[in-house]
Short mmCIF file of C-alpha atoms and ligand atoms in Angstrom, two decimals:
data_model
loop_
_atom_site.label_atom_id
_atom_site.label_comp_id
_atom_site.label_asym_id
_atom_site.label_seq_id
_atom_site.Cartn_x
_atom_site.Cartn_y
_atom_site.Cartn_z
CA UNK A 1 -56.53 17.54 22.81
CA UNK A 2 -57.45 14.07 22.66
CA UNK A 3 -55.19 11.73 20.20
CA UNK A 4 -56.23 9.76 17.80
CA UNK A 5 -53.92 6.45 16.55
CA UNK A 6 -54.04 4.72 12.99
CA UNK A 7 -52.56 1.97 12.60
CA UNK A 8 -48.88 2.23 10.97
CA UNK A 9 -48.68 1.19 7.28
CA UNK A 10 -49.12 -1.99 6.36
CA UNK A 11 -49.61 -3.32 9.55
CA UNK A 12 -53.55 -3.66 9.67
CA UNK A 13 -55.31 -5.34 12.49
CA UNK A 14 -57.45 -8.18 11.65
CA UNK A 15 -61.04 -8.13 12.45
CA UNK A 16 -64.19 -10.22 13.35
CA UNK A 17 -65.44 -11.87 11.22
CA UNK A 18 -61.92 -12.89 9.39
CA UNK A 19 -60.38 -13.65 12.86
CA UNK A 20 -63.12 -16.82 12.84
CA UNK A 21 -62.01 -17.58 9.04
CA UNK A 22 -58.31 -17.64 10.72
CA UNK A 23 -59.19 -20.23 13.58
CA UNK A 24 -61.01 -22.05 10.51
CA UNK A 25 -57.49 -21.99 9.45
CA UNK A 26 -55.18 -22.98 11.69
CA UNK A 27 -57.38 -25.49 13.51
CA UNK A 28 -57.23 -27.08 9.81
CA UNK A 29 -52.93 -26.91 9.68
CA UNK A 30 -52.92 -27.88 13.34
CA UNK A 31 -55.46 -31.00 12.55
CA UNK A 32 -53.54 -32.08 9.15
CA UNK A 33 -49.92 -31.11 10.22
CA UNK A 34 -50.71 -33.32 13.36
CA UNK A 35 -51.61 -36.97 11.34
CA UNK A 36 -48.31 -35.93 9.04
CA UNK A 37 -46.88 -36.60 12.43
CA UNK A 38 -45.74 -32.59 13.02
CA UNK A 39 -45.34 -30.95 16.16
CA UNK A 40 -45.56 -26.88 16.99
CA UNK A 41 -42.80 -25.38 17.45
CA UNK A 42 -42.82 -21.60 18.69
CA UNK A 43 -39.66 -19.90 18.67
CA UNK A 44 -39.46 -15.87 18.95
CA UNK A 45 -39.88 -12.89 16.45
CA UNK A 46 -37.10 -10.90 18.09
CA UNK A 47 -33.60 -12.93 16.52
CA UNK A 48 -29.95 -11.65 15.88
CA UNK A 49 -29.52 -10.44 12.41
CA UNK A 50 -26.96 -12.43 11.65
CA UNK A 51 -28.87 -15.38 11.23
CA UNK A 52 -30.85 -14.12 8.35
CA UNK A 53 -27.67 -12.54 6.46
CA UNK A 54 -26.13 -16.21 7.50
CA UNK A 55 -29.38 -18.08 6.61
CA UNK A 56 -31.09 -16.12 3.59
CA UNK A 57 -28.11 -13.97 2.43
CA UNK A 58 -26.98 -10.98 1.85
CA UNK A 59 -27.67 -11.16 -2.53
CA UNK A 60 -31.87 -11.73 -1.73
CA UNK A 61 -34.62 -8.98 -1.28
CA UNK A 62 -35.17 -9.92 2.13
CA UNK A 63 -31.90 -9.21 3.31
CA UNK A 64 -30.76 -6.57 1.12
CA UNK A 65 -34.14 -4.30 1.35
CA UNK A 66 -36.40 -5.76 3.51
CA UNK A 67 -35.40 -6.35 7.02
CA UNK A 68 -36.60 -4.66 10.36
CA UNK A 69 -33.26 -4.54 12.30
CA UNK A 70 -31.83 -2.21 15.40
CA UNK A 71 -29.40 -2.12 17.58
CA UNK A 72 -30.91 -2.82 21.05
CA UNK A 73 -30.03 -1.07 24.13
CA UNK A 74 -26.87 -3.47 24.27
CA UNK A 75 -25.41 -2.59 20.63
CA UNK A 76 -26.03 -5.71 19.27
CA UNK A 77 -27.89 -5.82 15.82
CA UNK A 78 -31.38 -7.19 16.03
CA UNK A 79 -34.13 -8.25 13.63
CA UNK A 80 -37.87 -8.94 13.69
CA UNK A 81 -37.98 -11.92 11.83
CA UNK A 82 -39.04 -11.90 8.06
CA UNK A 83 -39.35 -15.69 7.45
CA UNK A 84 -39.98 -18.98 10.33
CA UNK A 85 -37.54 -21.34 8.94
CA UNK A 86 -34.00 -19.26 9.92
CA UNK A 87 -35.29 -19.27 13.67
CA UNK A 88 -36.15 -22.54 13.19
CA UNK A 89 -33.41 -23.76 12.10
CA UNK A 90 -31.22 -22.36 15.08
CA UNK A 91 -33.49 -24.22 17.65
CA UNK A 92 -33.10 -27.27 16.03
CA UNK A 93 -29.33 -26.87 16.36
CA UNK A 94 -28.91 -25.04 19.95
CA UNK A 95 -31.32 -28.26 21.54
CA UNK A 96 -29.67 -30.79 19.42
CA UNK A 97 -32.71 -31.61 18.37
CA UNK A 98 -30.86 -33.40 15.96
CA UNK A 99 -30.40 -36.24 18.42
CA UNK A 100 -34.14 -37.53 18.43
CA UNK A 101 -35.25 -39.72 15.57
CA UNK A 102 -35.06 -38.46 12.56
CA UNK A 103 -37.07 -37.00 11.45
CA UNK A 104 -37.72 -34.22 13.54
CA UNK A 105 -41.13 -32.50 12.14
CA UNK A 106 -42.05 -29.09 13.20
CA UNK A 107 -45.21 -26.58 11.97
CA UNK A 108 -45.10 -23.49 13.40
CA UNK A 109 -47.36 -20.19 12.76
CA UNK A 110 -47.32 -15.76 13.68
CA UNK A 111 -46.40 -12.78 12.43
CA UNK A 112 -43.52 -12.12 9.81
CA UNK A 113 -42.19 -8.83 9.30
CA UNK A 114 -40.34 -6.96 5.45
CA UNK A 115 -40.01 -3.86 4.56
CA UNK A 116 -42.36 -3.79 1.58
CA UNK A 117 -43.72 -1.49 -0.52
CA UNK A 118 -47.81 -2.05 1.12
CA UNK A 119 -50.37 -2.73 -1.18
CA UNK A 120 -53.18 -5.88 -1.43
CA UNK A 121 -51.60 -9.03 -0.52
CA UNK A 122 -48.73 -7.58 0.80
CA UNK A 123 -48.02 -6.48 3.97
CA UNK A 124 -45.14 -5.30 6.45
CA UNK A 125 -46.40 -7.36 9.25
CA UNK A 126 -48.33 -10.56 8.11
CA UNK A 127 -48.76 -13.87 9.11
CA UNK A 128 -47.36 -16.93 7.94
CA UNK A 129 -48.37 -20.77 9.09
CA UNK A 130 -45.17 -23.22 8.14
CA UNK A 131 -43.46 -26.36 8.33
CA UNK A 132 -40.39 -27.67 8.57
CA UNK A 133 -39.16 -31.48 8.50
CA UNK A 134 -35.27 -32.63 9.29
CA UNK A 135 -33.68 -35.84 9.15
CA UNK A 136 -33.79 -37.07 6.03
CA UNK A 137 -32.76 -36.65 2.06
CA UNK A 138 -35.24 -39.28 0.76
CA UNK A 139 -37.66 -37.72 -1.96
CA UNK A 140 -40.72 -39.51 -0.38
CA UNK A 141 -39.96 -36.45 2.04
CA UNK A 142 -40.12 -33.44 -0.18
CA UNK A 143 -43.71 -35.74 -1.87
CA UNK A 144 -45.47 -36.33 1.56
CA UNK A 145 -45.08 -32.52 2.57
CA UNK A 146 -45.96 -31.13 -0.56
CA UNK A 147 -49.07 -33.68 -0.50
CA UNK A 148 -49.42 -32.60 2.92
CA UNK A 149 -49.51 -28.41 2.15
CA UNK A 150 -51.90 -29.96 -0.59
CA UNK A 151 -54.32 -31.18 2.35
CA UNK A 152 -53.96 -28.17 4.37
CA UNK A 153 -54.71 -25.38 2.08
CA UNK A 154 -58.53 -27.75 0.29
CA UNK A 155 -59.06 -28.25 4.38
CA UNK A 156 -58.53 -24.49 4.87
CA UNK A 157 -61.33 -23.67 2.09
CA UNK A 158 -58.89 -23.08 -0.82
CA UNK A 159 -59.66 -23.67 -4.25
CA UNK A 160 -58.50 -23.40 -7.42
CA UNK A 161 -54.77 -23.03 -6.98
CA UNK A 162 -51.88 -24.65 -8.95
CA UNK A 163 -48.33 -25.89 -7.93
CA UNK A 164 -45.50 -25.07 -9.29
CA UNK A 165 -42.27 -27.23 -9.00
CA UNK A 166 -38.41 -27.05 -9.91
CA UNK A 167 -34.87 -28.60 -8.93
CA UNK A 168 -32.23 -26.10 -8.48
CA UNK A 169 -29.22 -28.08 -7.70
CA UNK A 170 -26.97 -28.80 -5.20
CA UNK A 171 -23.37 -28.15 -3.98
CA UNK A 172 -21.97 -30.41 -6.89
CA UNK A 173 -23.68 -29.04 -10.27
CA UNK A 174 -24.77 -25.57 -8.71
CA UNK A 175 -21.63 -23.75 -9.78
CA UNK A 176 -21.26 -24.72 -12.81
CA UNK A 177 -25.24 -23.52 -13.51
CA UNK A 178 -23.98 -19.70 -12.02
CA UNK A 179 -21.19 -19.95 -14.70
CA UNK A 180 -23.78 -20.60 -18.10
CA UNK A 181 -26.19 -17.82 -16.45
CA UNK A 182 -23.24 -15.25 -15.84
CA UNK A 183 -21.62 -16.12 -19.32
CA UNK A 184 -25.25 -15.61 -20.86
CA UNK A 185 -25.94 -12.51 -18.75
CA UNK A 186 -22.51 -11.02 -19.24
CA UNK A 187 -23.56 -9.08 -22.91
CA UNK A 188 -26.74 -7.82 -21.67
CA UNK A 189 -25.56 -6.33 -18.54
CA UNK A 190 -26.33 -2.66 -19.18
CA UNK A 191 -29.93 -4.01 -19.97
CA UNK A 192 -30.60 -5.17 -16.58
CA UNK A 193 -31.49 -3.73 -13.76
CA UNK A 194 -29.23 -2.14 -11.10
CA UNK A 195 -30.38 -4.78 -8.30
CA UNK A 196 -29.93 -7.34 -11.27
CA UNK A 197 -26.31 -6.03 -12.11
CA UNK A 198 -25.71 -6.77 -8.09
CA UNK A 199 -26.44 -9.88 -8.50
CA UNK A 200 -24.82 -10.94 -11.48
CA UNK A 201 -21.46 -10.42 -9.29
CA UNK A 202 -23.07 -11.82 -6.19
CA UNK A 203 -25.27 -14.31 -7.08
CA UNK A 204 -27.02 -14.36 -10.59
CA UNK A 205 -29.35 -17.39 -9.63
CA UNK A 206 -31.01 -13.89 -8.42
CA UNK A 207 -32.13 -12.75 -11.60
CA UNK A 208 -33.81 -15.41 -12.25
CA UNK A 209 -36.15 -14.07 -10.28
CA UNK A 210 -35.88 -10.43 -10.41
CA UNK A 211 -39.65 -9.28 -11.11
CA UNK A 212 -38.92 -5.87 -13.42
CA UNK A 213 -39.98 -5.74 -17.16
CA UNK A 214 -37.00 -5.56 -18.84
CA UNK A 215 -34.95 -8.96 -17.01
CA UNK A 216 -37.80 -11.27 -17.44
CA UNK A 217 -37.04 -10.16 -21.53
CA UNK A 218 -33.57 -10.53 -21.43
CA UNK A 219 -33.23 -14.01 -19.24
CA UNK A 220 -36.33 -15.75 -21.63
CA UNK A 221 -33.61 -16.87 -23.71
CA UNK A 222 -31.28 -18.08 -20.45
CA UNK A 223 -30.00 -21.30 -19.65
CA UNK A 224 -32.55 -23.50 -17.58
CA UNK A 225 -31.21 -25.44 -14.50
CA UNK A 226 -32.56 -29.04 -15.96
CA UNK A 227 -30.25 -28.95 -18.08
CA UNK A 228 -27.36 -28.88 -15.65
CA UNK A 229 -28.60 -31.03 -13.02
CA UNK A 230 -25.52 -34.04 -11.60
CA UNK A 231 -27.13 -37.22 -11.60
CA UNK A 232 -28.47 -37.54 -8.07
CA UNK A 233 -30.48 -34.30 -8.27
CA UNK A 234 -31.86 -35.35 -11.23
CA UNK A 235 -32.73 -38.69 -9.64
CA UNK A 236 -34.18 -37.30 -6.89
CA UNK A 237 -36.10 -34.55 -8.76
CA UNK A 238 -37.41 -37.42 -11.03
CA UNK A 239 -38.66 -39.81 -8.20
CA UNK A 240 -40.58 -36.73 -6.47
CA UNK A 241 -42.62 -36.02 -9.93
CA UNK A 242 -43.36 -40.04 -9.89
CA UNK A 243 -44.33 -39.61 -6.50
CA UNK A 244 -46.39 -36.93 -6.76
CA UNK A 245 -48.04 -38.58 -9.98
CA UNK A 246 -49.06 -41.59 -8.13
CA UNK A 247 -50.65 -39.85 -6.10
CA UNK A 248 -52.43 -38.02 -8.74
CA UNK A 249 -51.24 -34.76 -7.37
CA UNK A 250 -51.25 -32.02 -10.32
CA UNK A 251 -47.98 -29.74 -10.58
CA UNK A 252 -46.68 -27.75 -13.64
CA UNK A 253 -43.00 -27.79 -14.48
CA UNK A 254 -41.44 -24.09 -13.82
CA UNK A 255 -37.51 -24.34 -14.70
CA UNK A 256 -37.27 -20.72 -14.00
CA UNK A 257 -38.29 -20.63 -10.67
CA UNK A 258 -35.78 -20.67 -8.08
CA UNK A 259 -36.96 -18.76 -4.60
CA UNK A 260 -35.92 -15.69 -3.44
CA UNK A 261 -33.65 -17.35 -0.80
CA UNK A 262 -30.17 -18.96 -1.06
CA UNK A 263 -30.76 -21.15 1.63
CA UNK A 264 -32.62 -23.64 -1.21
CA UNK A 265 -31.48 -26.87 -2.49
CA UNK A 266 -32.42 -29.23 -5.06
CA UNK A 267 -36.36 -29.20 -4.75
CA UNK A 268 -38.21 -25.98 -4.56
CA UNK A 269 -41.98 -25.17 -4.75
CA UNK A 270 -44.86 -22.49 -5.06
CA UNK A 271 -48.59 -22.75 -4.50
CA UNK A 272 -50.16 -19.85 -6.03
CA UNK A 273 -54.43 -19.18 -6.72
CA UNK A 274 -56.25 -17.59 -9.94
CA UNK A 275 -58.13 -15.19 -7.99
CA UNK A 276 -55.54 -13.02 -6.28
CA UNK A 277 -53.72 -10.67 -8.92
CA UNK A 278 -50.66 -9.81 -8.59
CA UNK A 279 -49.39 -11.22 -5.09
CA UNK A 280 -50.90 -14.69 -6.52
CA UNK A 281 -48.93 -16.71 -4.19
CA UNK A 282 -50.07 -18.53 -1.38
CA UNK A 283 -47.49 -20.50 -0.41
CA UNK A 284 -43.97 -21.73 -1.17
CA UNK A 285 -41.22 -23.71 0.64
CA UNK A 286 -38.64 -26.02 -0.61
CA UNK A 287 -35.28 -28.35 0.32
CA UNK A 288 -32.13 -26.75 2.44
CA UNK A 289 -29.78 -29.71 2.80
CA UNK A 290 -26.95 -27.41 3.77
CA UNK A 291 -28.49 -25.05 6.09
CA UNK A 292 -28.57 -26.92 9.45
CA UNK A 293 -24.49 -27.75 9.33
CA UNK A 294 -23.45 -24.11 7.83
CA UNK A 295 -25.76 -23.24 11.23
CA UNK A 296 -22.89 -25.58 12.93
CA UNK A 297 -25.10 -28.45 13.86
CA UNK A 298 -24.93 -31.66 11.97
CA UNK A 299 -25.22 -32.28 8.03
CA UNK A 300 -28.86 -33.09 8.09
CA UNK A 301 -30.98 -32.78 4.97
CA UNK A 302 -34.48 -30.82 5.45
CA UNK A 303 -37.13 -29.10 3.64
CA UNK A 304 -40.24 -27.16 4.30
CA UNK A 305 -42.75 -24.42 3.29
CA UNK A 306 -44.43 -21.16 4.65
CA UNK A 307 -48.25 -19.77 3.66
CA UNK A 308 -49.24 -16.83 4.11
CA UNK A 309 -52.64 -16.17 5.57
CA UNK A 310 -53.72 -12.88 4.71
CA UNK A 311 -53.30 -13.77 0.87
CA UNK A 312 -54.97 -17.54 1.81
CA UNK A 313 -57.63 -15.55 4.33
CA UNK A 314 -58.35 -12.95 1.25
CA UNK A 315 -59.07 -15.80 -1.17
CA UNK A 316 -61.83 -18.36 0.80
CA UNK A 317 -63.51 -15.07 2.53
CA UNK A 318 -64.22 -14.00 -1.18
CA UNK A 319 -65.35 -16.88 -2.10
CA UNK A 320 -67.44 -18.09 0.73
CA UNK A 321 -68.88 -14.56 1.15
CA UNK A 322 -69.74 -15.26 4.91
CA UNK A 323 -70.87 -13.25 6.83
CA UNK A 324 -70.45 -12.02 10.95
CA UNK A 325 -71.07 -15.31 12.62
CA UNK A 326 -74.89 -14.37 15.07
CA UNK A 327 -75.28 -15.93 18.08
CA UNK A 328 -77.28 -19.19 17.99
CA UNK A 329 -79.81 -18.02 20.47
CA UNK A 330 -80.40 -14.10 21.68
CA UNK A 331 -82.30 -13.23 24.68
CA UNK A 332 -84.87 -10.36 24.84
CA UNK A 333 -84.44 -9.29 28.18
CA UNK A 334 -86.70 -6.66 29.27
CA UNK A 335 -87.01 -4.45 32.46
CA UNK A 336 -84.83 -4.29 35.42
CA UNK A 337 -86.04 -8.01 37.03
CA UNK A 338 -85.29 -9.97 34.09
CA UNK A 339 -81.62 -9.32 33.89
CA UNK A 340 -80.39 -12.70 36.53
CA UNK A 341 -83.38 -14.52 34.30
CA UNK A 342 -81.35 -13.41 31.46
CA UNK A 343 -78.32 -13.64 32.73
CA UNK A 344 -79.10 -17.40 34.38
CA UNK A 345 -80.51 -18.86 31.17
CA UNK A 346 -77.73 -17.58 28.94
CA UNK A 347 -75.25 -18.90 30.84
CA UNK A 348 -76.64 -22.13 30.63
CA UNK A 349 -76.85 -22.26 27.12
CA UNK A 350 -73.14 -20.75 27.45
CA UNK A 351 -72.11 -23.91 29.01
CA UNK A 352 -73.43 -26.41 26.55
CA UNK A 353 -71.47 -24.27 24.03
CA UNK A 354 -74.33 -22.09 22.22
CA UNK A 355 -73.14 -18.38 20.98
CA UNK A 356 -75.64 -16.53 23.32
CA UNK A 357 -76.34 -12.66 23.32
CA UNK A 358 -78.43 -11.10 25.67
CA UNK A 359 -80.07 -7.66 24.67
CA UNK A 360 -79.60 -5.93 28.02
CA UNK A 361 -80.81 -2.87 26.71
CA UNK A 362 -83.88 -1.01 24.68
CA UNK A 363 -87.54 -2.02 24.34
CA UNK A 364 -88.63 -5.42 23.13
CA UNK A 365 -88.75 -4.08 19.96
CA UNK A 366 -85.57 -2.95 19.40
CA UNK A 367 -84.09 -5.54 20.63
CA UNK A 368 -85.61 -8.40 17.97
CA UNK A 369 -84.36 -6.11 15.70
CA UNK A 370 -81.09 -6.09 17.00
CA UNK A 371 -81.29 -9.30 16.83
CA UNK A 372 -82.75 -10.06 13.46
CA UNK A 373 -79.67 -7.41 12.53
CA UNK A 374 -76.99 -9.97 14.93
CA UNK A 375 -78.34 -13.07 11.97
CA UNK A 376 -79.18 -14.74 15.52
CA UNK A 377 -80.96 -18.04 15.05
CA UNK A 378 -83.93 -17.55 17.70
CA UNK A 379 -85.05 -15.41 20.13
CA UNK A 380 -85.75 -16.01 24.01
CA UNK A 381 -87.67 -12.85 25.01
CA UNK A 382 -87.65 -12.68 29.26
CA UNK A 383 -89.59 -9.15 30.65
CA UNK A 384 -92.33 -9.33 33.47
CA UNK A 385 -94.44 -11.50 32.02
CA UNK A 386 -93.11 -13.73 31.38
CA UNK A 387 -91.24 -13.77 35.38
CA UNK A 388 -94.84 -14.45 36.39
CA UNK A 389 -95.66 -17.19 34.37
CA UNK A 390 -91.98 -18.51 34.76
CA UNK A 391 -92.25 -19.97 31.33
CA UNK A 392 -90.55 -17.81 28.15
CA UNK A 393 -91.52 -17.09 25.03
CA UNK A 394 -89.49 -17.68 21.73
CA UNK A 395 -89.14 -17.92 18.20
CA UNK A 396 -86.81 -19.34 15.51
CA UNK A 397 -85.67 -16.45 13.37
CA UNK A 398 -84.31 -19.24 10.82
CA UNK A 399 -87.68 -20.92 10.45
CA UNK A 400 -90.44 -18.68 12.13
CA UNK A 401 -91.44 -21.63 14.16
CA UNK A 402 -92.25 -19.88 17.84
CA UNK A 403 -93.94 -21.07 21.22
CA UNK A 404 -93.14 -21.39 24.99
CA UNK A 405 -91.37 -23.16 27.12
CA UNK A 406 -91.18 -23.46 30.85
CA UNK A 407 -88.03 -21.38 32.10
CA UNK A 408 -85.97 -24.47 33.21
CA UNK A 409 -86.22 -26.14 30.42
CA UNK A 410 -85.78 -23.43 27.29
CA UNK A 411 -82.21 -25.57 26.39
CA UNK A 412 -83.83 -28.64 25.75
CA UNK A 413 -84.90 -26.32 22.34
CA UNK A 414 -81.83 -26.18 21.12
CA UNK A 415 -80.18 -29.81 21.64
P1 LIG B 1 -43.75 -12.78 -3.38
O1 LIG B 1 -43.08 -13.46 -4.32
O2 LIG B 1 -44.86 -12.97 -3.15
O3 LIG B 1 -43.29 -11.91 -2.44
P2 LIG B 1 -41.85 -14.53 -1.10
O4 LIG B 1 -41.05 -14.99 -2.29
O5 LIG B 1 -41.11 -13.44 -1.04
O6 LIG B 1 -43.50 -13.82 -2.32
P3 LIG B 1 -41.72 -16.31 0.80
O7 LIG B 1 -40.97 -15.46 1.86
O8 LIG B 1 -41.69 -17.42 0.51
O9 LIG B 1 -43.03 -15.23 0.14
O10 LIG B 1 -43.19 -16.45 1.88
C1 LIG B 1 -44.17 -17.34 1.33
C2 LIG B 1 -45.63 -17.08 1.48
O11 LIG B 1 -45.78 -15.98 2.77
C3 LIG B 1 -45.58 -16.03 0.36
O12 LIG B 1 -46.33 -16.98 -0.70
C4 LIG B 1 -46.89 -15.39 0.36
O13 LIG B 1 -47.93 -15.38 0.50
C5 LIG B 1 -46.68 -14.72 2.35
N1 LIG B 1 -46.20 -13.45 1.81
C6 LIG B 1 -44.54 -13.49 2.08
N2 LIG B 1 -44.03 -11.46 1.80
C7 LIG B 1 -45.74 -11.37 2.34
C8 LIG B 1 -46.36 -9.98 2.51
N3 LIG B 1 -45.08 -9.07 2.60
N4 LIG B 1 -47.48 -9.69 2.70
C9 LIG B 1 -48.34 -10.73 3.12
N5 LIG B 1 -48.23 -12.19 2.62
C10 LIG B 1 -46.53 -12.80 2.35
MG1 LIG B 2 -41.03 -10.93 -1.66
#
């Protein structure tokens, strides 16, 4: 019996025309990020499991429930990366990139893996484009990174998105806030979900991120971090907001946003789209001023974000109703002798950057039907008569114009 395979649940194929859109989005990222001084970095998909435990944090959903981890043949604990920042920070420390002039700026793109319940906008293998900047604590860099993200999303074709911001404090002011949260949630502990009961002990900040309804109900009256920020954090956030105002970048303050990863300090942000339904976050990020030193590097303030490719392309596709990219020229090749002339003509046009399809088989009528279905721009007909006369018939399928042109001059039609 023959075997028939299907892709793993939550790890779907990406097919044309979506792949065209993915390229367009990646090109937009490369172009915009380059203007801001970011260079591409490629880190491996496999990393030691410990790397994510130590950065994202054991109380986070990712580490607690979503990691793809396994023991390899040498008994090492390995994970498929669930996100990009930890690997980039590891590389920054491992290769002493702090010795290069600051700031050091990197962007990355590639697949990430999380064992989540697959649904629209939520997969087990998904693709992120992200950026990381090392070496400055100045809020100007926060503003720059956010403005860059907005420029990228705009260039990629996204419309109608909004930015939410918060500051979650630093080593100085967060412990007191965590204490205040514990005092607040303590009397409600029995109402909270089992995850939040664990979070209460491990990291009460996490309770603010819980999506379970009864937990959201309890936290409605929870103390706000904005009331607990130290003077430095308050100044940092205030300057950032002023710069975004100066750039006329619209934002909403969300005083309960904490993000799902432990390594964030100060600025956190999320970009959401009104068009996505439940999974409406397209990009998210923040500052992580302590992570480089926690990985054994010198104290280096840093920040970054990651955008989800599937969610981005979903919205842009539905907004642009883009069809399959058809050939610009379809060459109908009729009869055995026409093949060489068809291939030659196609190659000459392709060398000029045209997207060309040759209709190798079938009657002229069926080939013309195929050209039409593919959404071709022009057809060129090469058959016995054309070979004899040395000139090819052509038709512009968009405006109906048609004519006959010498074989050697066909390329002039498409200049
Ligand atoms: P969410 O709250 O939607 O689970 P998150 O906080 O886990 O998001 P991040 O880790 O900040 O997400 O990742 C940044 C972006 O990556 C998200 O905004 C989203 O666009 C995308 N993303 C995250 N997880 C998935 C997933 N399982 N499938 C598809 N895209 C994802
Ligand atoms: Mg998540």
